[in-house]
GROMACS .gro file of C-alpha atoms in nm:
model
  214
    1MET     CA    1  11.771   9.974   7.450
    2MET     CA    2  11.723  10.206   7.751
    3ALA     CA    3  12.000  10.185   8.003
    4VAL     CA    4  11.873  10.163   8.361
    5ASN     CA    5  12.092  10.249   8.671
    6PRO     CA    6  11.950  10.034   8.949
    7THR     CA    7  12.113  10.260   9.208
    8ASP     CA    8  11.922  10.558   9.070
    9SER     CA    9  11.568  10.602   9.203
   10ALA     CA   10  11.453  10.830   8.914
   11SER     CA   11  11.584  10.579   8.655
   12VAL     CA   12  11.420  10.283   8.827
   13LEU     CA   13  11.080  10.463   8.867
   14ALA     CA   14  11.086  10.604   8.518
   15THR     CA   15  11.159  10.267   8.355
   16PHE     CA   16  10.974  10.012   8.568
   17GLY     CA   17  10.738  10.204   8.777
   18ALA     CA   18  10.579  10.015   9.072
   19LEU     CA   19  10.743   9.687   8.960
   20GLY     CA   20  11.081   9.843   8.999
   21VAL     CA   21  10.981   9.932   9.352
   22LEU     CA   22  10.905   9.568   9.427
   23VAL     CA   23  11.224   9.435   9.282
   24VAL     CA   24  11.461   9.691   9.429
   25ILE     CA   25  11.306   9.680   9.783
   26PHE     CA   26  11.315   9.307   9.776
   27ALA     CA   27  11.687   9.304   9.707
   28GLU     CA   28  11.757   9.586   9.946
   29SER     CA   29  11.568   9.419  10.230
   30GLY     CA   30  11.783   9.097  10.247
   31LEU     CA   31  12.025   9.018   9.966
   32LEU     CA   32  12.374   9.056  10.115
   33VAL     CA   33  12.627   9.256   9.920
   34VAL     CA   34  12.387   9.351   9.649
   35GLY     CA   35  12.136   9.520   9.869
   36PHE     CA   36  12.395   9.764  10.007
   37PHE     CA   37  12.418   9.943   9.678
   38LEU     CA   38  12.041   9.978   9.612
   39PRO     CA   39  11.806  10.270   9.713
   40GLY     CA   40  11.552  10.206   9.977
   41ASP     CA   41  11.413  10.522  10.152
   42THR     CA   42  11.527  10.721   9.850
   43LEU     CA   43  11.309  10.501   9.623
   44LEU     CA   44  10.996  10.481   9.839
   45PHE     CA   45  10.961  10.852   9.917
   46PRO     CA   46  10.992  10.975   9.551
   47ALA     CA   47  10.762  10.699   9.435
   48GLY     CA   48  10.503  10.844   9.671
   49VAL     CA   49  10.560  11.182   9.535
   50LEU     CA   50  10.506  11.059   9.169
   51CYS     CA   51  10.173  10.910   9.281
   52ALA     CA   52  10.047  11.265   9.350
   53GLY     CA   53   9.922  11.490   9.067
   54SER     CA   54  10.120  11.806   9.025
   55GLY     CA   55   9.910  12.092   8.911
   56ASP     CA   56   9.754  11.998   8.581
   57LYS     CA   57   9.988  11.703   8.547
   58ALA     CA   58   9.841  11.354   8.614
   59PRO     CA   59  10.005  11.118   8.862
   60GLN     CA   60  10.289  10.924   8.701
   61LEU     CA   61  10.234  10.619   8.933
   62VAL     CA   62   9.935  10.457   9.093
   63LEU     CA   63   9.942  10.479   9.470
   64TRP     CA   64   9.776  10.148   9.551
   65GLN     CA   65  10.015   9.970   9.316
   66VAL     CA   66  10.324  10.138   9.474
   67LEU     CA   67  10.191  10.058   9.827
   68VAL     CA   68  10.136   9.686   9.741
   69CYS     CA   69  10.462   9.647   9.557
   70ALA     CA   70  10.657   9.817   9.842
   71ALA     CA   71  10.488   9.588  10.097
   72VAL     CA   72  10.550   9.271   9.903
   73GLY     CA   73  10.914   9.365   9.831
   74ALA     CA   74  10.995   9.458  10.190
   75ILE     CA   75  10.832   9.141  10.350
   76ALA     CA   76  10.943   8.884  10.094
   77GLY     CA   77  11.294   9.025  10.076
   78ALA     CA   78  11.337   9.019  10.450
   79GLN     CA   79  11.217   8.654  10.460
   80VAL     CA   80  11.445   8.544  10.193
   81GLY     CA   81  11.732   8.720  10.371
   82PHE     CA   82  11.646   8.534  10.684
   83VAL     CA   83  11.646   8.197  10.501
   84ILE     CA   84  11.988   8.279  10.356
   85GLY     CA   85  12.116   8.349  10.706
   86ARG     CA   86  11.966   8.036  10.844
   87HIS     CA   87  12.140   7.828  10.578
   88GLY     CA   88  12.498   7.924  10.548
   89GLY     CA   89  12.470   8.296  10.641
   90LYS     CA   90  12.688   8.269  10.952
   91ALA     CA   91  12.983   8.142  10.757
   92LEU     CA   92  12.933   8.416  10.496
   93LEU     CA   93  12.927   8.684  10.761
   94THR     CA   94  13.235   8.545  10.942
   95ARG     CA   95  13.455   8.489  10.628
   96SER     CA   96  13.348   8.801  10.428
   97SER     CA   97  13.633   9.048  10.380
   98ASN     CA   98  13.382   9.330  10.314
   99PRO     CA   99  13.436   9.587  10.595
  100ARG     CA  100  13.088   9.734  10.544
  101LEU     CA  101  12.925   9.385  10.570
  102LYS     CA  102  13.127   9.308  10.889
  103ARG     CA  103  13.025   9.635  11.049
  104GLY     CA  104  12.666   9.584  10.965
  105ALA     CA  105  12.676   9.241  11.097
  106ALA     CA  106  12.830   9.355  11.428
  107ARG     CA  107  12.563   9.634  11.464
  108ALA     CA  108  12.286   9.382  11.381
  109GLU     CA  109  12.408   9.144  11.655
  110GLU     CA  110  12.443   9.430  11.903
  111LEU     CA  111  12.093   9.560  11.823
  112LEU     CA  112  11.937   9.212  11.872
  113ALA     CA  113  12.110   9.166  12.205
  114ARG     CA  114  12.030   9.516  12.331
  115TYR     CA  115  11.666   9.558  12.232
  116GLY     CA  116  11.538   9.204  12.184
  117HIS     CA  117  11.401   9.046  11.868
  118GLY     CA  118  11.090   9.253  11.818
  119LYS     CA  119  11.218   9.602  11.874
  120ALA     CA  120  11.549   9.540  11.691
  121ILE     CA  121  11.385   9.399  11.373
  122VAL     CA  122  11.131   9.684  11.360
  123LEU     CA  123  11.384   9.965  11.439
  124GLY     CA  124  11.637   9.805  11.202
  125ARG     CA  125  11.401   9.877  10.905
  126PHE     CA  126  11.462  10.245  10.943
  127VAL     CA  127  11.838  10.231  10.935
  128PRO     CA  128  12.013  10.219  10.595
  129VAL     CA  129  12.274   9.935  10.542
  130LEU     CA  130  12.160   9.782  10.879
  131ARG     CA  131  11.823   9.670  10.728
  132THR     CA  132  12.008   9.483  10.459
  133VAL     CA  133  12.219   9.271  10.684
  134LEU     CA  134  11.990   9.252  10.980
  135HIS     CA  135  11.750   8.983  10.830
  136PRO     CA  136  12.032   8.738  10.727
  137ALA     CA  137  12.190   8.812  11.061
  138ALA     CA  138  11.882   8.728  11.241
  139GLY     CA  139  11.863   8.396  11.070
  140ALA     CA  140  12.238   8.321  11.136
  141LEU     CA  141  12.191   8.409  11.506
  142GLY     CA  142  11.903   8.163  11.546
  143VAL     CA  143  11.614   8.421  11.597
  144PRO     CA  144  11.298   8.207  11.632
  145VAL     CA  145  11.105   8.185  11.299
  146ARG     CA  146  10.767   8.292  11.439
  147ALA     CA  147  10.910   8.595  11.619
  148PHE     CA  148  11.105   8.697  11.307
  149VAL     CA  149  10.808   8.665  11.072
  150LEU     CA  150  10.573   8.862  11.304
  151TRP     CA  151  10.818   9.152  11.360
  152GLN     CA  152  10.956   9.176  11.012
  153VAL     CA  153  10.606   9.201  10.870
  154VAL     CA  154  10.523   9.474  11.127
  155GLY     CA  155  10.839   9.660  11.054
  156GLY     CA  156  10.818   9.607  10.673
  157LEU     CA  157  10.480   9.761  10.661
  158LEU     CA  158  10.560  10.050  10.898
  159TRP     CA  159  10.872  10.139  10.697
  160SER     CA  160  10.747  10.091  10.340
  161GLN     CA  161  10.397  10.237  10.371
  162SER     CA  162  10.491  10.541  10.585
  163LEU     CA  163  10.760  10.647  10.347
  164VAL     CA  164  10.529  10.613  10.041
  165LEU     CA  165  10.243  10.785  10.207
  166ALA     CA  166  10.471  11.067  10.330
  167GLY     CA  167  10.583  11.130   9.975
  168TYR     CA  168  10.233  11.118   9.848
  169ALA     CA  169  10.113  11.364  10.123
  170LEU     CA  170  10.392  11.607  10.045
  171GLY     CA  171  10.348  11.574   9.668
  172SER     CA  172   9.976  11.647   9.709
  173SER     CA  173  10.029  11.954   9.916
  174VAL     CA  174  10.328  12.108   9.731
  175PRO     CA  175  10.264  12.200   9.363
  176HIS     CA  176  10.527  12.073   9.109
  177LEU     CA  177  10.724  11.891   9.365
  178ASP     CA  178  10.813  11.623   9.117
  179ARG     CA  179  11.040  11.877   8.954
  180TRP     CA  180  11.263  11.879   9.261
  181LEU     CA  181  11.315  11.496   9.292
  182LEU     CA  182  11.693  11.514   9.296
  183PRO     CA  183  11.726  11.759   9.585
  184LEU     CA  184  11.437  11.573   9.760
  185VAL     CA  185  11.623  11.245   9.726
  186ALA     CA  186  11.942  11.409   9.865
  187ALA     CA  187  11.739  11.529  10.170
  188VAL     CA  188  11.596  11.187  10.223
  189VAL     CA  189  11.943  11.043  10.217
  190VAL     CA  190  12.063  11.290  10.492
  191VAL     CA  191  11.756  11.220  10.709
  192SER     CA  192  11.773  10.838  10.666
  193LEU     CA  193  12.145  10.844  10.775
  194LEU     CA  194  12.068  11.015  11.103
  195PRO     CA  195  11.965  10.699  11.295
  196LEU     CA  196  12.293  10.533  11.164
  197VAL     CA  197  12.506  10.824  11.275
  198THR     CA  198  12.332  10.822  11.623
  199GLU     CA  199  12.388  10.448  11.658
  200ILE     CA  200  12.759  10.477  11.573
  201ARG     CA  201  12.808  10.765  11.820
  202ARG     CA  202  12.630  10.569  12.083
  203SER     CA  203  12.844  10.265  12.029
  204ARG     CA  204  13.164  10.470  12.049
  205ARG     CA  205  13.051  10.617  12.370
  206GLY     CA  206  12.971  10.268  12.509
  207ARG     CA  207  13.321  10.145  12.410
  208ARG     CA  208  13.490  10.456  12.575
  209SER     CA  209  13.287  10.390  12.886
  210SER     CA  210  13.385  10.017  12.894
  211SER     CA  211  13.759  10.107  12.832
  212ALA     CA  212  13.749  10.367  13.113
  213SER     CA  213  13.590  10.129  13.365
  214SER     CA  214  13.828   9.843  13.295
   0.00000   0.00000   0.00000
């Protein structure tokens, strides 16, 4: 039996293809605790690369299937996360001893308060860790259902489709790019962490300003 590492994009794509994209993105988009350890950006971008032919090599995945699975996983996962947050998520976020979960919940609450429901839900999709906890946090904090559904669909489609298509475009223009998937994934990890680093630095500056003024 083939061993599959769900945290390894190459392993998931090689074993399950587009279906693996659906399952992993579903879990990463709203299943607390589990979602933190799963690839998101680092799965979608390489999947797009593998949809492009490389030289005389045929595409390893079908583009429309990956796009559909990525969209379904992102939207359905966020909605399930919201329902989890609506029914008991507040207690889970409060009682959890996981520091990563607590930090994510605090950032999600701050983002919703600062930017409003629509902008926060869309922007949160592009920030690793935050997008996993944002949807349950939105349910726990009482974000209206209609507003959440509208903006999570918009954010889910923008995030999932743009990353897959970016990978496809790059894979189509650079010959044999699929041979460099590991360095490519590492680069995507670094780029995807930039919004998180920016947000942390901004929060620290805000706390320092508050402390100085008090």
